[in-house]
PDB file of C-alpha atoms in Angstrom:
ATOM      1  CA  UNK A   1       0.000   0.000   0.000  1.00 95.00           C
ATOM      2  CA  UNK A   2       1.254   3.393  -0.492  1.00 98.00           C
ATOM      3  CA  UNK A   3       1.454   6.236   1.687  1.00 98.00           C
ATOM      4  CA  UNK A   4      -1.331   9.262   1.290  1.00 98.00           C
ATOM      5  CA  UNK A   5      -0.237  12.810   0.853  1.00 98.00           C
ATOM      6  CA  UNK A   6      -2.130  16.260   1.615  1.00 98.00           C
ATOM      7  CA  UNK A   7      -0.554  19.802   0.230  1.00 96.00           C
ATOM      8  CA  UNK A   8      -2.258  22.429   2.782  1.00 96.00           C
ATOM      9  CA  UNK A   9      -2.899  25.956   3.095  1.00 92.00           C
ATOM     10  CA  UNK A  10      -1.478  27.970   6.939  1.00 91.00           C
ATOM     11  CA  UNK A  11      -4.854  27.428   8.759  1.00 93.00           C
ATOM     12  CA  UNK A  12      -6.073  26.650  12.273  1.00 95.00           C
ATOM     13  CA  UNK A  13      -9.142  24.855  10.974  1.00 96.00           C
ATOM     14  CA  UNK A  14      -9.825  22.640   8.480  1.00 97.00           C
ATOM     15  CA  UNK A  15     -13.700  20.930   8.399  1.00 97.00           C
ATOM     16  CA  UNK A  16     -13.024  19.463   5.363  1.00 98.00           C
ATOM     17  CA  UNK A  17     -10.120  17.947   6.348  1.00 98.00           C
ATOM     18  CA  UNK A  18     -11.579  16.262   8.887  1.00 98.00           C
ATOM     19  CA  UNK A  19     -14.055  14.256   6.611  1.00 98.00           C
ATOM     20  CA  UNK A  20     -11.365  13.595   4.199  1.00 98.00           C
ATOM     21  CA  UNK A  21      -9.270  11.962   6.243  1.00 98.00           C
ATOM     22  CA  UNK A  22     -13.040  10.136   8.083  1.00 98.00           C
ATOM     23  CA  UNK A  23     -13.243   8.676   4.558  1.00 98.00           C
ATOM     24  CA  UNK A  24      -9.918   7.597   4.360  1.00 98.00           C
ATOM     25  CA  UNK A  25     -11.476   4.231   5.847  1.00 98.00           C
ATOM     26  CA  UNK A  26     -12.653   3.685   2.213  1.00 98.00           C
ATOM     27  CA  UNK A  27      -9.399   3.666   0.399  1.00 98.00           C
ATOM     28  CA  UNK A  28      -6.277   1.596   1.193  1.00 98.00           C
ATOM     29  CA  UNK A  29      -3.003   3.019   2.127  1.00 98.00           C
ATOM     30  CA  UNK A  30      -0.179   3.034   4.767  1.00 98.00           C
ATOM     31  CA  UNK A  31       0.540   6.296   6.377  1.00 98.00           C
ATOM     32  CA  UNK A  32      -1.009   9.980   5.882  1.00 98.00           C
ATOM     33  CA  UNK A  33       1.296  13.237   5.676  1.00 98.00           C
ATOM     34  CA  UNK A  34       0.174  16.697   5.913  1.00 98.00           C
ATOM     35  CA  UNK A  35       2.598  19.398   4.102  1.00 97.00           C
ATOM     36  CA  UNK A  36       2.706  22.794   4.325  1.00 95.00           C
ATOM     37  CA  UNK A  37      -0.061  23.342   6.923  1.00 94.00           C
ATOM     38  CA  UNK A  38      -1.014  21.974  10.410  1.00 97.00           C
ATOM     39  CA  UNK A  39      -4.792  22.148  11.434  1.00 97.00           C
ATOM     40  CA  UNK A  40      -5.522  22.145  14.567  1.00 97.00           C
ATOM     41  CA  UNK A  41      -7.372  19.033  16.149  1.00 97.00           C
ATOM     42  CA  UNK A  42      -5.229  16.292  13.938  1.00 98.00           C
ATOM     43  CA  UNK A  43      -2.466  13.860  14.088  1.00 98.00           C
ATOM     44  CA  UNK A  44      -1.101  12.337  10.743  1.00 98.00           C
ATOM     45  CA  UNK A  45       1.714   9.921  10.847  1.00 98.00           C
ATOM     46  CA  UNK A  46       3.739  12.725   9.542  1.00 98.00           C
ATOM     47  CA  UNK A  47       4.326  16.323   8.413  1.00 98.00           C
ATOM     48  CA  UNK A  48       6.668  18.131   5.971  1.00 97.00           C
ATOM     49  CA  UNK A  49       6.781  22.174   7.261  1.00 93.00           C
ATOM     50  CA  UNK A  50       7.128  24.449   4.478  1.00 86.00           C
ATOM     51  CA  UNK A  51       7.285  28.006   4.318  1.00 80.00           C
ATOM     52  CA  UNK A  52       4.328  29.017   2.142  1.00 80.00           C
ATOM     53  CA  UNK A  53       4.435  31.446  -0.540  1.00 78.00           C
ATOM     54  CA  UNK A  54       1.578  34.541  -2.090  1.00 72.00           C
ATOM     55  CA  UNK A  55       2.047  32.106  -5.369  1.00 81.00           C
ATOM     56  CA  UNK A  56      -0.021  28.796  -5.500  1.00 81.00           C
ATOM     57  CA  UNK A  57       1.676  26.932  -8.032  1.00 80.00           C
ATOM     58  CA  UNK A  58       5.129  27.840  -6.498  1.00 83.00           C
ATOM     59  CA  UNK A  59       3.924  26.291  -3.264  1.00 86.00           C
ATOM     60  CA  UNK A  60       2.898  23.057  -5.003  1.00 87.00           C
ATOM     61  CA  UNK A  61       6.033  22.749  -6.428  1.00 86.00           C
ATOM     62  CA  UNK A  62       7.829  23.389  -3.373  1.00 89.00           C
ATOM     63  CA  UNK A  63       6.180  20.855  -1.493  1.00 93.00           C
ATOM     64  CA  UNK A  64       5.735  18.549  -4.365  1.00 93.00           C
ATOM     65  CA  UNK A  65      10.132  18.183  -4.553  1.00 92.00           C
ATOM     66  CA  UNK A  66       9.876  17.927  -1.160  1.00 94.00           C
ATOM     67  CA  UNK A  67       7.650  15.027  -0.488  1.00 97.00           C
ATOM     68  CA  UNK A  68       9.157  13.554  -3.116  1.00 96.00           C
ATOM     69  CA  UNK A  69      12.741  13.582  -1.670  1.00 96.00           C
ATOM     70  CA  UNK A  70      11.692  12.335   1.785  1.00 97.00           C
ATOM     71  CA  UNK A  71      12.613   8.823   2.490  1.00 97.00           C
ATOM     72  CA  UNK A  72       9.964   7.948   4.736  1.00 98.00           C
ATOM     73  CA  UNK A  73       7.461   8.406   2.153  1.00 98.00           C
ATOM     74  CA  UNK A  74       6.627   5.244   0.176  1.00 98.00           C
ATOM     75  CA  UNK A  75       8.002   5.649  -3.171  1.00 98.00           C
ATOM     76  CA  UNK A  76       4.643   6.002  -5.214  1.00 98.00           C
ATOM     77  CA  UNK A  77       2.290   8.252  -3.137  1.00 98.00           C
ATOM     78  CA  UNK A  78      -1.300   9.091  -3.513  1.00 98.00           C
ATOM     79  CA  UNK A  79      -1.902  13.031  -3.984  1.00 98.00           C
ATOM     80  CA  UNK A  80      -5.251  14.260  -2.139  1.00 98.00           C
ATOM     81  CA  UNK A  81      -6.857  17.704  -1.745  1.00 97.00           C
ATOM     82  CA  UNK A  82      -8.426  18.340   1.726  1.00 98.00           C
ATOM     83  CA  UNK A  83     -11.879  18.351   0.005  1.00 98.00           C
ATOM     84  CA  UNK A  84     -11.602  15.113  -1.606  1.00 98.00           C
ATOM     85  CA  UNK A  85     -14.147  12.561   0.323  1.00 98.00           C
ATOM     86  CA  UNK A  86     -13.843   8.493  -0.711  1.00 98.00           C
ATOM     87  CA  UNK A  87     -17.383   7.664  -0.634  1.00 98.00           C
ATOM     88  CA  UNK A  88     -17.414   4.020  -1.456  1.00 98.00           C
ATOM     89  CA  UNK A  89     -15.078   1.378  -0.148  1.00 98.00           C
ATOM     90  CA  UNK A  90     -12.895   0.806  -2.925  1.00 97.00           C
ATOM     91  CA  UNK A  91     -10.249  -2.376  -3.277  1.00 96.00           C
ATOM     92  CA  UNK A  92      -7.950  -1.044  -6.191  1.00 95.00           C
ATOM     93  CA  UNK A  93      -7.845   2.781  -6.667  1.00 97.00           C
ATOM     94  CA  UNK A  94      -6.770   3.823  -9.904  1.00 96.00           C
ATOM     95  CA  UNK A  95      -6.036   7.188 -12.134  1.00 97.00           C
ATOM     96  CA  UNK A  96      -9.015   8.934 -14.129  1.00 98.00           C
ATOM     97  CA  UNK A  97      -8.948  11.523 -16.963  1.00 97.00           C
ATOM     98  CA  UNK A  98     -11.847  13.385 -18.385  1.00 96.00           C
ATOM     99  CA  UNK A  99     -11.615  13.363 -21.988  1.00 94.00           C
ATOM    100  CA  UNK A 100      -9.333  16.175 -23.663  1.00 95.00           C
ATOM    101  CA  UNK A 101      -8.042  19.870 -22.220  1.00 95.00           C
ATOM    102  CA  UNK A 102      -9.052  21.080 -25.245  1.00 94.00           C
ATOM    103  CA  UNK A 103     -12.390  20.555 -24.713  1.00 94.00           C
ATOM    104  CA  UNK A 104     -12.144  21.309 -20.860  1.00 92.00           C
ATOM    105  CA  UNK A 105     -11.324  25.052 -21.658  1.00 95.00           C
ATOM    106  CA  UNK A 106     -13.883  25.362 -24.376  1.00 94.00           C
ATOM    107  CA  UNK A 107     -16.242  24.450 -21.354  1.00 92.00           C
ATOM    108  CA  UNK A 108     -15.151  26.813 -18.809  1.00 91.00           C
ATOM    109  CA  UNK A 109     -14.351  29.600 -21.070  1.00 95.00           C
ATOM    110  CA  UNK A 110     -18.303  29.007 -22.909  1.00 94.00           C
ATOM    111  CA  UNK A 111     -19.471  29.176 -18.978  1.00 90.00           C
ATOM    112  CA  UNK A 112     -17.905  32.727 -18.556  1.00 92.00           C
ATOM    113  CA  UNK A 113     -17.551  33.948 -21.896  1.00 94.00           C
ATOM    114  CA  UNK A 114     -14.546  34.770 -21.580  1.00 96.00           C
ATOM    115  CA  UNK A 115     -10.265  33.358 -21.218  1.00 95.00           C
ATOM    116  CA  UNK A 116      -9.931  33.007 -17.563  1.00 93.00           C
ATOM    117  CA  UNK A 117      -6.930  32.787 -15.865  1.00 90.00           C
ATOM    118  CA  UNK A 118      -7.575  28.402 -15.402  1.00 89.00           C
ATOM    119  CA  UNK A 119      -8.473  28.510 -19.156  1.00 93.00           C
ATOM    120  CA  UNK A 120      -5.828  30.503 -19.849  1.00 92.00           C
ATOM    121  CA  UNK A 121      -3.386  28.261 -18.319  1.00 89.00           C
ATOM    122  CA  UNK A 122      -4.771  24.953 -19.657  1.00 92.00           C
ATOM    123  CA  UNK A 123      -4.249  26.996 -22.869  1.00 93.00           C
ATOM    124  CA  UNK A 124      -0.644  26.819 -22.045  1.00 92.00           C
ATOM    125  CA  UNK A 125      -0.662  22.774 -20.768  1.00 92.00           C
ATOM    126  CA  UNK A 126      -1.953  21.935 -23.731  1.00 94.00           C
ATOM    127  CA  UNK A 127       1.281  24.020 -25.756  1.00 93.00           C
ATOM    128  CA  UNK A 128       3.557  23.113 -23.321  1.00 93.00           C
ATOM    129  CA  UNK A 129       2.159  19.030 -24.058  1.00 95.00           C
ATOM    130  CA  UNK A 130       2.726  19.125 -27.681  1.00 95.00           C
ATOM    131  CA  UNK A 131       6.257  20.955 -27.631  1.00 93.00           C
ATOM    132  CA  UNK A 132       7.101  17.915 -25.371  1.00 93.00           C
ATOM    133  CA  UNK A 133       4.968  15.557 -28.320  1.00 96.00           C
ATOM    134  CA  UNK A 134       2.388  14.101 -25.381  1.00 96.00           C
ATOM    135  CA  UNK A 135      -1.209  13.529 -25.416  1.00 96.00           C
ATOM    136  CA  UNK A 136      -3.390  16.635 -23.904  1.00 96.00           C
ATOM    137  CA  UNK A 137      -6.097  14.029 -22.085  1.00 97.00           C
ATOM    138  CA  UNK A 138      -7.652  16.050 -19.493  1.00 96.00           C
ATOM    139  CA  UNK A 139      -6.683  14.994 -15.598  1.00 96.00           C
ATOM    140  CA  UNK A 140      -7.361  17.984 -13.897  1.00 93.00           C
ATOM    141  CA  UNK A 141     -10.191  16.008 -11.751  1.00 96.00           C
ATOM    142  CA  UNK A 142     -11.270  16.451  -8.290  1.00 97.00           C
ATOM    143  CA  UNK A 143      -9.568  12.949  -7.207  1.00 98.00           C
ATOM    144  CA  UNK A 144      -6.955  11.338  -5.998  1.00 98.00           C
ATOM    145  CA  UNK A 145      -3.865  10.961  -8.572  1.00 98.00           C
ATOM    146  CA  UNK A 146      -1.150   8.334  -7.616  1.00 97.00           C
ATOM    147  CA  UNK A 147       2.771   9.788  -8.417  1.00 97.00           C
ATOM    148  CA  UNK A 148       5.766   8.510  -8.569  1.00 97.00           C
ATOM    149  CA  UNK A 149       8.684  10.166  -6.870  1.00 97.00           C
ATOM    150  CA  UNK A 150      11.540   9.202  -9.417  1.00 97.00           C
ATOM    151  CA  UNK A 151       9.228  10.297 -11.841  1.00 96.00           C
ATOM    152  CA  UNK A 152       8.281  13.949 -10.924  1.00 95.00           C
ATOM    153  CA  UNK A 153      11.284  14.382  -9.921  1.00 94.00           C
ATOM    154  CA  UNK A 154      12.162  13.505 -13.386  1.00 94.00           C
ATOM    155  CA  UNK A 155       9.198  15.647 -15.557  1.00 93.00           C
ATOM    156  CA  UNK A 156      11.010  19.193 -12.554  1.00 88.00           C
ATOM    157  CA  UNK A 157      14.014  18.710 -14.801  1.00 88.00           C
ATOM    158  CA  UNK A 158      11.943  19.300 -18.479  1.00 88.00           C
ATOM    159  CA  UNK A 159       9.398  21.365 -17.629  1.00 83.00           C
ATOM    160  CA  UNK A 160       8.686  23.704 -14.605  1.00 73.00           C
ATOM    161  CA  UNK A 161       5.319  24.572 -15.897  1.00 70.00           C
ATOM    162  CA  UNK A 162       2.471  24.703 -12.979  1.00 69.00           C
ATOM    163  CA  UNK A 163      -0.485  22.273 -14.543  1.00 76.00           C
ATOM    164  CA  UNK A 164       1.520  19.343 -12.569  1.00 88.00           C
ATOM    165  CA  UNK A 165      -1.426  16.807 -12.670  1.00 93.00           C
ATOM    166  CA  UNK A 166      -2.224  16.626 -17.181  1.00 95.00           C
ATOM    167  CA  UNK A 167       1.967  17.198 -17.288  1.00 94.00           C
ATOM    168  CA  UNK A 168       3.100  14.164 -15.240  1.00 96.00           C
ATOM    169  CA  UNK A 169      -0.305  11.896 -16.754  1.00 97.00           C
ATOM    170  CA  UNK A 170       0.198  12.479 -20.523  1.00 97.00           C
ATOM    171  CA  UNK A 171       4.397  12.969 -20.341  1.00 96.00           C
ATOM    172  CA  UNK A 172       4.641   9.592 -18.124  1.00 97.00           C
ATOM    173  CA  UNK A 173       1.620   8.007 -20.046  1.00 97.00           C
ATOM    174  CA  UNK A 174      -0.413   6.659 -16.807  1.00 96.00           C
ATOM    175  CA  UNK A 175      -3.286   5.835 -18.820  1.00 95.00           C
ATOM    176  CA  UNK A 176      -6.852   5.193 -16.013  1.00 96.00           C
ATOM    177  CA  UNK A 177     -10.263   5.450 -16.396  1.00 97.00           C
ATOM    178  CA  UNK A 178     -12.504   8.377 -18.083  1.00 96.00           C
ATOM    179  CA  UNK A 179     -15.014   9.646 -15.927  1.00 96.00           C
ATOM    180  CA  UNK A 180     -16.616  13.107 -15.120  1.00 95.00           C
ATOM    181  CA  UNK A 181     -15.385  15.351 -12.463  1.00 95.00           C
ATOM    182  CA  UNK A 182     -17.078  15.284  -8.823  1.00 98.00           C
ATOM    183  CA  UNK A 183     -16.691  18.453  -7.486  1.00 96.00           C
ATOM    184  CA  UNK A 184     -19.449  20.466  -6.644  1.00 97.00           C
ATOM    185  CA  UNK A 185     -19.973  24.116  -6.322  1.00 95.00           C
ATOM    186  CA  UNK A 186     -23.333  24.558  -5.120  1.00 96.00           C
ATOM    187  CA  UNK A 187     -25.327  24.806  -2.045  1.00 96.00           C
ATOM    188  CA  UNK A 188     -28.337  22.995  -3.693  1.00 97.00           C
ATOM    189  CA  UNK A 189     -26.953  20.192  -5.055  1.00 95.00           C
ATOM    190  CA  UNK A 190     -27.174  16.210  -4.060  1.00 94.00           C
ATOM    191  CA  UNK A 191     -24.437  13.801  -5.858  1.00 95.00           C
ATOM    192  CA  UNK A 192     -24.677   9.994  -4.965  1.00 95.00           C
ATOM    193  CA  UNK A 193     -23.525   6.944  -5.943  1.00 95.00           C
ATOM    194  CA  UNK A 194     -20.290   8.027  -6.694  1.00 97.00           C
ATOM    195  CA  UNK A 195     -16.615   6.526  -5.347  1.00 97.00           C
ATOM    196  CA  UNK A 196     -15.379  10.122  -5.113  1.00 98.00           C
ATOM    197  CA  UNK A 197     -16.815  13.430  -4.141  1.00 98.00           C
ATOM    198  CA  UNK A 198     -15.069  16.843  -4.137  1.00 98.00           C
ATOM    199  CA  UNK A 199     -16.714  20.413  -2.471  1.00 98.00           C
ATOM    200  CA  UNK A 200     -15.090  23.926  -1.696  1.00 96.00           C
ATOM    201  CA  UNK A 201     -16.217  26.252   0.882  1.00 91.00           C
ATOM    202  CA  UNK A 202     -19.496  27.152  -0.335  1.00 95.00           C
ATOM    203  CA  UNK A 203     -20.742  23.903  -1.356  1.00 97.00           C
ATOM    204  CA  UNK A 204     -19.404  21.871   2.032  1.00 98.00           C
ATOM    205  CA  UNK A 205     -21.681  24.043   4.038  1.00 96.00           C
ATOM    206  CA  UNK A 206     -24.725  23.245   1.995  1.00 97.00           C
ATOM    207  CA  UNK A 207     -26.764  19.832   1.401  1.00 97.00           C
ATOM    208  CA  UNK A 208     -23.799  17.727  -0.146  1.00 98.00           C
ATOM    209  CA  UNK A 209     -21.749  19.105   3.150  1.00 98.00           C
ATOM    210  CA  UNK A 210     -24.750  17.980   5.044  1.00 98.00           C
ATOM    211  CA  UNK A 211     -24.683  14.288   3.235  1.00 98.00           C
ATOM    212  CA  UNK A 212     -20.930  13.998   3.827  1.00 98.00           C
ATOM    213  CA  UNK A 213     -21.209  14.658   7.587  1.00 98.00           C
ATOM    214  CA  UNK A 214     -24.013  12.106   7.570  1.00 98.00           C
ATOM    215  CA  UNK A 215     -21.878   9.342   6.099  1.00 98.00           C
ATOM    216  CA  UNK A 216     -18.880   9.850   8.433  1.00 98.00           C
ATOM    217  CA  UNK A 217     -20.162  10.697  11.364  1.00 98.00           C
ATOM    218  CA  UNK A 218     -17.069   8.132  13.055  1.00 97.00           C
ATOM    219  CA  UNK A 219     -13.770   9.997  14.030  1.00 98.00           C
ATOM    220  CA  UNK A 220     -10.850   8.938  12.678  1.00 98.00           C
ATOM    221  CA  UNK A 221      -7.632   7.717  14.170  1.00 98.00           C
ATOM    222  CA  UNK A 222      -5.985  11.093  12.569  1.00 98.00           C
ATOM    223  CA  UNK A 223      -8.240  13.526  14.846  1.00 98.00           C
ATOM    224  CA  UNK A 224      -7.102  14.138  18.370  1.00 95.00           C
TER     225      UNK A 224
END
């Protein structure tokens, strides 16, 4: 089994964390780290400290080299978000893709009629792809992704470019399972039946919030 990994924000509390990690019961794995951050009210088998910067992407990199020169940390890790819940046991997790970027930005940018600054830099995944000659299949999901340390340590050496997730799938060829994204956004809305499900601040305290809570309503040995 391999270790799980969370990449957090400088916060005292984390709600969403705490369900994550409830429905960590669901998925197989060894040991959870926390890097970056340190909530208050948990105890993961380990943490990596690092000195956060204003810049997002230079903060995943950061931590991403250094989980992935750590030792202790088995050496094919699974990457999770604190909003990521495992709803369904499941046996064998795998990777999953979403059909193409291209058509991911045609999407987003049709929602707001406009280039946003996402679509803008899938825009530049998708160049920064086919300069390398890759695929441009579409990982940027709301689930776990499995990564190799050797590996990403490998793709920081060609490209430094911040879309880490469709870079290190299409470059290293991981291949998965299509399916459609799981996060949701609103207050209102109910999604069941699914292995995965993803919120963000607005959307956890609202009814699919409500139906997480409801499923996990156990601590977990990472809460104090």
């Amino acid at each position: 089994m391999y270790d799980i990994v969370y990449f957090l924000k400088e916060s005292k509390t984390n709600e969403e964390l705490r369900y994550s990690l409830r429905s960590l019961s669901n998925f197989p794995h060894r040991k959870v780290w926390f890097v970056g951050g340190f909530p208050e009210g948990f105890c993961p088998d380990g943490h990596i400290k690092e000195y956060q910067e204003n810049n997002k992407w230079q903060n995943v990199h950061k931590m991403l080299k250094r989980v992935c020169h750590h030792n202790l940390i088995t050496d094919n890790f699974w990457l999770f978000n604190d909003d990521f819940f495992v709803m369904k046991p499941i046996e064998k997790p795998c990777n999953y893709y979403n059909g193409n970027l291209y058509k991911r930005i045609v999407r987003l940018e049709d929602a707001y009629k406009r280039i946003t600054p996402y679509s803008q830099l899938l825009r530049d995944c998708c160049k920064e792809l086919e300069s390398l000659g890759c695929e441009t299949k579409n990982y940027t999901l709301h689930v776990p992704m499995v990564i190799n340390k050797r590996k990403m340590l490998e793709l920081s050496n060609v490209t430094d470019f911040p879309g880490f997730r469709s870079l290190y799938a299409n470059y290293f060829k991981i291949g998965g399972k299509q399916m459609s994204d799981v996060k949701v956004t609103s207050k209102t809305k109910i999604l069941v039946g699914t292995e995965y499900l993803s919120t963000d601040e607005n959307s956890f305290n609202g009814k699919i919030g409500d139906y997480i809570r409801e499923q996990f309503p156990e601590s977990s040995k990472y809460e104090l």
